[in-house]
GROMACS .gro file of C-alpha atoms in nm:
model
  335
    1MET     CA    1  -4.314  -1.748  -6.802
    2GLY     CA    2  -3.991  -1.663  -6.694
    3THR     CA    3  -4.001  -1.285  -6.744
    4SER     CA    4  -4.325  -1.271  -6.552
    5GLY     CA    5  -4.174  -1.466  -6.272
    6VAL     CA    6  -3.897  -1.191  -6.229
    7THR     CA    7  -4.140  -0.852  -6.263
    8PRO     CA    8  -4.285  -0.907  -5.923
    9VAL     CA    9  -3.934  -0.916  -5.775
   10THR     CA   10  -3.767  -0.658  -5.972
   11ALA     CA   11  -4.013  -0.364  -5.987
   12PRO     CA   12  -4.007  -0.324  -5.595
   13VAL     CA   13  -3.621  -0.269  -5.596
   14GLY     CA   14  -3.610  -0.051  -5.857
   15PHE     CA   15  -3.896   0.143  -5.716
   16CYS     CA   16  -3.718   0.176  -5.399
   17VAL     CA   17  -3.368   0.305  -5.568
   18ILE     CA   18  -3.557   0.565  -5.761
   19VAL     CA   19  -3.754   0.665  -5.497
   20ALA     CA   20  -3.420   0.691  -5.266
   21LEU     CA   21  -3.260   0.888  -5.550
   22LEU     CA   22  -3.534   1.129  -5.603
   23ILE     CA   23  -3.465   1.216  -5.208
   24THR     CA   24  -3.149   1.257  -5.217
   25ARG     CA   25  -3.160   1.518  -5.500
   26SER     CA   26  -3.480   1.702  -5.369
   27THR     CA   27  -3.324   1.758  -5.013
   28GLY     CA   28  -2.978   1.734  -5.029
   29LEU     CA   29  -2.973   1.512  -4.756
   30VAL     CA   30  -2.579   1.464  -4.808
   31CYS     CA   31  -2.443   1.464  -4.465
   32TYR     CA   32  -2.079   1.373  -4.327
   33THR     CA   33  -2.035   1.303  -3.926
   34ALA     CA   34  -1.753   1.314  -3.758
   35VAL     CA   35  -1.644   1.246  -3.372
   36GLU     CA   36  -1.354   1.379  -3.211
   37SER     CA   37  -1.284   1.253  -2.849
   38LEU     CA   38  -1.046   1.335  -2.620
   39ASP     CA   39  -0.978   1.231  -2.284
   40LEU     CA   40  -1.354   1.080  -2.248
   41GLY     CA   41  -1.475   1.405  -2.411
   42CYS     CA   42  -1.677   1.359  -2.773
   43LEU     CA   43  -1.749   1.635  -3.015
   44LEU     CA   44  -1.954   1.572  -3.312
   45GLN     CA   45  -1.930   1.756  -3.621
   46TRP     CA   46  -2.114   1.781  -3.932
   47ASP     CA   47  -2.083   1.910  -4.330
   48CYS     CA   48  -2.411   1.886  -4.546
   49PRO     CA   49  -2.276   2.082  -4.862
   50HIS     CA   50  -2.636   2.081  -5.006
   51ALA     CA   51  -2.793   2.217  -4.673
   52SER     CA   52  -2.908   2.555  -4.751
   53PRO     CA   53  -2.742   2.835  -4.465
   54ASN     CA   54  -3.068   2.866  -4.269
   55THR     CA   55  -3.091   2.493  -4.214
   56THR     CA   56  -3.056   2.374  -3.871
   57TYR     CA   57  -2.975   2.090  -3.676
   58THR     CA   58  -3.073   1.858  -3.355
   59VAL     CA   59  -2.846   1.607  -3.230
   60GLN     CA   60  -2.955   1.304  -3.009
   61THR     CA   61  -2.775   1.076  -2.791
   62LYS     CA   62  -2.872   0.716  -2.708
   63THR     CA   63  -2.738   0.482  -2.436
   64GLN     CA   64  -2.730   0.106  -2.435
   65GLY     CA   65  -3.132   0.031  -2.243
   66ASP     CA   66  -3.244   0.384  -2.269
   67PRO     CA   67  -3.424   0.593  -2.573
   68TRP     CA   68  -3.339   0.852  -2.779
   69GLN     CA   69  -3.304   1.174  -2.625
   70ASP     CA   70  -3.203   1.492  -2.710
   71VAL     CA   71  -2.870   1.711  -2.644
   72PRO     CA   72  -3.041   2.028  -2.464
   73TRP     CA   73  -2.750   2.278  -2.579
   74CYS     CA   74  -2.753   2.127  -2.950
   75VAL     CA   75  -3.144   2.148  -3.030
   76TRP     CA   76  -3.231   2.349  -3.318
   77ILE     CA   77  -2.896   2.516  -3.405
   78SER     CA   78  -2.742   2.658  -3.705
   79SER     CA   79  -2.391   2.541  -3.594
   80HIS     CA   80  -2.222   2.265  -3.753
   81ASN     CA   81  -2.036   2.084  -3.435
   82CYS     CA   82  -2.185   1.978  -3.096
   83ASP     CA   83  -1.998   1.925  -2.791
   84VAL     CA   84  -2.180   1.594  -2.645
   85SER     CA   85  -1.919   1.524  -2.353
   86HIS     CA   86  -2.150   1.525  -2.097
   87ALA     CA   87  -2.432   1.331  -2.236
   88PHE     CA   88  -2.223   0.988  -2.172
   89SER     CA   89  -2.154   0.865  -1.858
   90ASN     CA   90  -2.112   0.478  -1.854
   91PHE     CA   91  -1.857   0.373  -2.130
   92GLU     CA   92  -1.895   0.017  -2.094
   93LEU     CA   93  -2.242   0.026  -2.305
   94TYR     CA   94  -2.317   0.109  -2.620
   95ASN     CA   95  -2.327   0.491  -2.694
   96MET     CA   96  -2.497   0.649  -3.012
   97ILE     CA   97  -2.510   0.992  -3.147
   98ARG     CA   98  -2.749   1.098  -3.456
   99LEU     CA   99  -2.778   1.404  -3.635
  100GLY     CA  100  -3.126   1.564  -3.758
  101VAL     CA  101  -3.136   1.788  -4.006
  102HIS     CA  102  -3.471   2.009  -4.039
  103LEU     CA  103  -3.623   2.068  -4.352
  104ASN     CA  104  -3.872   2.262  -4.234
  105PRO     CA  105  -4.039   2.300  -3.887
  106SER     CA  106  -4.284   2.011  -3.929
  107SER     CA  107  -3.985   1.793  -4.116
  108THR     CA  108  -3.697   1.658  -3.975
  109VAL     CA  109  -3.484   1.440  -4.165
  110TRP     CA  110  -3.253   1.152  -3.922
  111ILE     CA  111  -2.891   1.116  -4.038
  112LYS     CA  112  -2.769   0.720  -4.023
  113PRO     CA  113  -2.667   0.701  -3.636
  114ARG     CA  114  -2.266   0.644  -3.543
  115LYS     CA  115  -2.150   0.481  -3.233
  116PHE     CA  116  -1.913   0.622  -3.012
  117ASP     CA  117  -1.659   0.395  -2.829
  118TYR     CA  118  -1.327   0.314  -2.730
  119SER     CA  119  -1.231   0.302  -3.115
  120ASP     CA  120  -1.251   0.661  -3.124
  121PHE     CA  121  -1.086   0.702  -2.744
  122THR     CA  122  -0.763   0.946  -2.731
  123PHE     CA  123  -0.611   1.028  -2.472
  124SER     CA  124  -0.351   1.273  -2.292
  125PRO     CA  125  -0.008   1.147  -2.180
  126PRO     CA  126  -0.022   1.138  -1.772
  127SER     CA  127   0.202   1.307  -1.521
  128ILE     CA  128   0.435   1.139  -1.316
  129SER     CA  129   0.662   1.209  -1.043
  130VAL     CA  130   0.918   1.001  -0.887
  131SER     CA  131   1.067   0.942  -0.528
  132LEU     CA  132   1.337   0.752  -0.364
  133LYS     CA  133   1.312   0.639  -0.030
  134ASP     CA  134   1.595   0.321   0.086
  135ASP     CA  135   1.632   0.089  -0.181
  136GLN     CA  136   1.249   0.160  -0.286
  137LEU     CA  137   1.186   0.370  -0.593
  138LEU     CA  138   0.777   0.505  -0.634
  139VAL     CA  139   0.639   0.637  -0.913
  140LYS     CA  140   0.331   0.826  -0.879
  141VAL     CA  141   0.100   0.883  -1.215
  142GLN     CA  142  -0.156   1.141  -1.222
  143PHE     CA  143  -0.404   1.098  -1.509
  144PRO     CA  144  -0.526   1.416  -1.728
  145CYS     CA  145  -0.885   1.565  -1.656
  146ALA     CA  146  -1.193   1.457  -1.841
  147SER     CA  147  -1.488   1.634  -1.961
  148ASN     CA  148  -1.789   1.463  -1.867
  149ARG     CA  149  -2.155   1.542  -1.671
  150ARG     CA  150  -2.024   1.365  -1.363
  151CYS     CA  151  -1.744   1.682  -1.310
  152SER     CA  152  -1.800   2.018  -1.218
  153MET     CA  153  -1.649   2.269  -1.459
  154GLU     CA  154  -1.465   2.469  -1.182
  155ARG     CA  155  -1.235   2.146  -1.043
  156CYS     CA  156  -1.043   1.872  -1.255
  157CYS     CA  157  -1.221   1.518  -1.302
  158PRO     CA  158  -0.958   1.256  -1.357
  159ILE     CA  159  -1.063   1.021  -1.602
  160SER     CA  160  -0.985   0.780  -1.348
  161GLN     CA  161  -1.324   0.891  -1.169
  162LEU     CA  162  -1.511   0.757  -1.476
  163ILE     CA  163  -1.306   0.438  -1.593
  164ASP     CA  164  -1.035   0.191  -1.422
  165PRO     CA  165  -0.756   0.208  -1.665
  166TRP     CA  166  -0.437   0.008  -1.675
  167THR     CA  167  -0.148   0.110  -1.640
  168THR     CA  168   0.193   0.075  -1.746
  169VAL     CA  169   0.512   0.229  -1.562
  170THR     CA  170   0.863   0.146  -1.739
  171LEU     CA  171   1.198   0.218  -1.557
  172TYR     CA  172   1.519   0.230  -1.715
  173ASN     CA  173   1.884   0.289  -1.652
  174GLN     CA  174   1.968   0.570  -1.835
  175LEU     CA  175   2.291   0.493  -1.919
  176ASN     CA  176   2.231   0.107  -1.956
  177ARG     CA  177   1.909   0.032  -2.140
  178SER     CA  178   1.924  -0.343  -2.099
  179ASP     CA  179   1.891  -0.254  -1.747
  180TYR     CA  180   1.486  -0.186  -1.707
  181GLN     CA  181   1.174  -0.283  -1.522
  182SER     CA  182   0.854  -0.266  -1.653
  183ARG     CA  183   0.497  -0.303  -1.482
  184THR     CA  184   0.122  -0.256  -1.543
  185VAL     CA  185  -0.130  -0.246  -1.264
  186TRP     CA  186  -0.498  -0.186  -1.282
  187THR     CA  187  -0.592   0.136  -1.113
  188GLN     CA  188  -0.898   0.177  -0.929
  189GLU     CA  189  -0.844   0.497  -0.726
  190VAL     CA  190  -0.765   0.864  -0.844
  191MET     CA  191  -0.391   0.838  -0.889
  192SER     CA  192  -0.188   0.495  -0.940
  193TYR     CA  193   0.131   0.391  -0.696
  194VAL     CA  194   0.414   0.185  -0.845
  195GLU     CA  195   0.695   0.058  -0.661
  196PHE     CA  196   1.009  -0.064  -0.800
  197SER     CA  197   1.350  -0.234  -0.617
  198GLY     CA  198   1.629  -0.432  -0.669
  199LEU     CA  199   1.820  -0.056  -0.848
  200SER     CA  200   2.198  -0.051  -0.924
  201PRO     CA  201   2.376   0.192  -0.677
  202GLY     CA  202   2.514   0.509  -0.814
  203GLN     CA  203   2.300   0.472  -1.100
  204ASN     CA  204   2.031   0.755  -1.339
  205TYR     CA  205   1.713   0.559  -1.343
  206CYS     CA  206   1.434   0.741  -1.533
  207ALA     CA  207   1.048   0.625  -1.550
  208VAL     CA  208   0.737   0.690  -1.817
  209ALA     CA  209   0.397   0.562  -1.817
  210ASN     CA  210   0.086   0.513  -2.026
  211PHE     CA  211  -0.259   0.407  -1.983
  212SER     CA  212  -0.479   0.265  -2.166
  213PHE     CA  213  -0.880   0.183  -2.160
  214PRO     CA  214  -0.961  -0.123  -1.978
  215THR     CA  215  -0.989  -0.475  -2.172
  216PHE     CA  216  -0.876  -0.237  -2.508
  217SER     CA  217  -0.513  -0.165  -2.547
  218MET     CA  218  -0.570  -0.026  -2.850
  219ALA     CA  219  -0.711   0.285  -2.698
  220ALA     CA  220  -0.418   0.391  -2.527
  221SER     CA  221  -0.237   0.719  -2.408
  222SER     CA  222   0.132   0.847  -2.556
  223LYS     CA  223   0.376   0.797  -2.294
  224SER     CA  224   0.458   1.062  -2.066
  225ALA     CA  225   0.737   1.256  -2.027
  226PRO     CA  226   1.058   1.083  -1.845
  227GLN     CA  227   1.135   1.189  -1.492
  228CYS     CA  228   1.470   1.047  -1.368
  229ILE     CA  229   1.646   1.056  -1.046
  230GLN     CA  230   1.980   0.869  -0.898
  231THR     CA  231   2.048   0.651  -0.662
  232ALA     CA  232   2.281   0.656  -0.371
  233SER     CA  233   2.659   0.515  -0.466
  234GLU     CA  234   2.816   0.256  -0.241
  235SER     CA  235   3.061   0.540  -0.128
  236GLY     CA  236   2.809   0.753  -0.063
  237LEU     CA  237   2.645   0.499   0.181
  238LEU     CA  238   2.927   0.512   0.368
  239PRO     CA  239   2.929   0.856   0.560
  240VAL     CA  240   2.516   0.754   0.615
  241ILE     CA  241   2.688   0.397   0.840
  242PHE     CA  242   2.928   0.654   0.998
  243LEU     CA  243   2.696   0.909   1.130
  244GLY     CA  244   2.477   0.579   1.240
  245VAL     CA  245   2.791   0.447   1.416
  246CYS     CA  246   2.871   0.748   1.587
  247LEU     CA  247   2.539   0.833   1.678
  248THR     CA  248   2.486   0.486   1.854
  249SER     CA  249   2.830   0.523   2.029
  250LEU     CA  250   2.700   0.881   2.178
  251LEU     CA  251   2.409   0.680   2.301
  252VAL     CA  252   2.614   0.388   2.444
  253PHE     CA  253   2.930   0.544   2.576
  254PRO     CA  254   2.728   0.748   2.901
  255LEU     CA  255   2.590   0.452   2.957
  256ILE     CA  256   2.876   0.294   2.989
  257THR     CA  257   3.054   0.536   3.137
  258THR     CA  258   2.823   0.564   3.438
  259LEU     CA  259   2.761   0.188   3.479
  260LEU     CA  260   3.137   0.029   3.465
  261PRO     CA  261   3.265   0.275   3.748
  262LYS     CA  262   2.945   0.183   3.928
  263ALA     CA  263   3.017  -0.201   3.911
  264ARG     CA  264   3.361  -0.148   4.000
  265ARG     CA  265   3.342   0.036   4.319
  266ASP     CA  266   3.050  -0.245   4.438
  267ALA     CA  267   3.304  -0.498   4.389
  268ALA     CA  268   3.566  -0.323   4.599
  269THR     CA  269   3.315  -0.211   4.879
  270ALA     CA  270   3.277  -0.600   4.884
  271GLU     CA  271   3.589  -0.726   4.905
  272ASN     CA  272   3.678  -0.491   5.198
  273GLN     CA  273   3.440  -0.602   5.415
  274PRO     CA  274   3.609  -0.802   5.744
  275LYS     CA  275   3.484  -1.157   5.723
  276THR     CA  276   3.253  -1.299   5.950
  277PRO     CA  277   3.435  -1.624   6.080
  278ALA     CA  278   3.264  -1.921   6.093
  279SER     CA  279   3.102  -2.014   6.470
  280VAL     CA  280   3.347  -2.275   6.666
  281PRO     CA  281   3.034  -2.538   6.835
  282ASP     CA  282   3.122  -2.495   7.228
  283PRO     CA  283   3.236  -2.841   7.325
  284VAL     CA  284   3.085  -2.812   7.664
  285SER     CA  285   2.753  -2.678   7.513
  286SER     CA  286   2.767  -2.940   7.260
  287VAL     CA  287   2.805  -3.232   7.506
  288PRO     CA  288   2.409  -3.334   7.569
  289PRO     CA  289   2.374  -3.332   7.922
  290SER     CA  290   2.244  -3.699   8.077
  291LEU     CA  291   1.939  -3.808   8.038
  292VAL     CA  292   1.965  -4.096   8.315
  293PRO     CA  293   1.909  -3.965   8.677
  294VAL     CA  294   2.159  -4.065   8.933
  295ASP     CA  295   2.079  -4.132   9.241
  296PRO     CA  296   2.354  -3.987   9.548
  297CYS     CA  297   2.331  -4.293   9.707
  298ASP     CA  298   2.416  -4.506   9.455
  299ILE     CA  299   2.750  -4.351   9.450
  300HIS     CA  300   3.053  -4.481   9.637
  301LEU     CA  301   3.387  -4.330   9.688
  302GLU     CA  302   3.695  -4.560   9.739
  303LEU     CA  303   3.984  -4.372   9.951
  304THR     CA  304   4.310  -4.478   9.867
  305ASP     CA  305   4.466  -4.247  10.066
  306ASP     CA  306   4.382  -4.198  10.416
  307HIS     CA  307   4.522  -3.861  10.482
  308ILE     CA  308   4.266  -3.704  10.223
  309SER     CA  309   4.126  -3.401  10.411
  310THR     CA  310   3.747  -3.357  10.461
  311GLU     CA  311   3.793  -2.992  10.287
  312ASP     CA  312   3.918  -3.203   9.971
  313LEU     CA  313   3.629  -3.391   9.980
  314ASN     CA  314   3.385  -3.142  10.003
  315SER     CA  315   3.555  -2.946   9.705
  316GLY     CA  316   3.578  -3.310   9.502
  317MET     CA  317   3.228  -3.275   9.529
  318GLY     CA  318   3.153  -2.949   9.478
  319ASN     CA  319   3.327  -2.961   9.137
  320THR     CA  320   3.119  -3.227   9.031
  321ASN     CA  321   3.065  -3.095   8.673
  322SER     CA  322   3.464  -3.103   8.576
  323SER     CA  323   3.534  -3.488   8.725
  324ALA     CA  324   3.181  -3.622   8.602
  325SER     CA  325   3.380  -3.761   8.306
  326TYR     CA  326   3.588  -3.999   8.575
  327TRP     CA  327   3.273  -4.181   8.675
  328ASN     CA  328   3.090  -4.458   8.574
  329ILE     CA  329   2.711  -4.367   8.497
  330ARG     CA  330   2.602  -4.626   8.685
  331GLY     CA  331   2.788  -4.516   8.973
  332LYS     CA  332   3.050  -4.808   8.956
  333GLU     CA  333   3.406  -4.748   9.081
  334LEU     CA  334   3.695  -4.591   8.885
  335ASP     CA  335   3.892  -4.809   8.689
   0.00000   0.00000   0.00000
């Protein structure tokens, strides 16, 4: 009972193993594949020790969601490598590669597919340049060229056109390694720019940079060659300040020499001008005329001296304005 119960299970397994061994021994389909990747390029290499020298091969690729497709320049080839760099464009998705061995014109055996992802990536170091403006140090990072079907063969296609790398720039004092700064930025442009401030004057600073595939720091480039620059010393700033003061003086001094004499002349002219005396009111004109009319019939003269001549009387009557103050306005006699 026990033996008969095991036979149905073990027999098919043993049969499959025997068939696999027979196929392997008869066809010699023992192939080793490897992928080399540099700057998003992809080179598939293989070795089939038991294959005949006349054996031909075909390489196919597959991107997540798409069917298997032949690599047009790697169909029925006799070489043992194929550059499939131009076959992939989206590195955020799963990409697969497989090798087909043509046993005869009507029979092709496909080797187990292998993936192509960030674990295969290696990158060349970036190139950098540094510049100093005032107290700001700017580091420009340029990425290596990539091999991809999006780029033409005649020009450089930076890898930052295909991926958005994380860029890390480290700035350090060449004489004092404890004086350093490090910044990591997410680059979405063709080149990356990183600024540093708070640098000590009169020191030699050097910058290095590297980058990595997004979200996978293990797929990172090596560091760039250092680029160094010296900051201006405090004593070196004095000539600049002195020059600024001199230029300001040259601009302000002509204005002062032009405006100051003019102001002095205006003040002297104002002092030399004759002063207009204050107007003195006329005592006669200031006296308001009498508003009450006087009737000559109401004026009575009392002569105290019998010898007053008629001419004196007439002259006194003619000078009415000068003697009007001695008369009472109602025609009363003088006191």
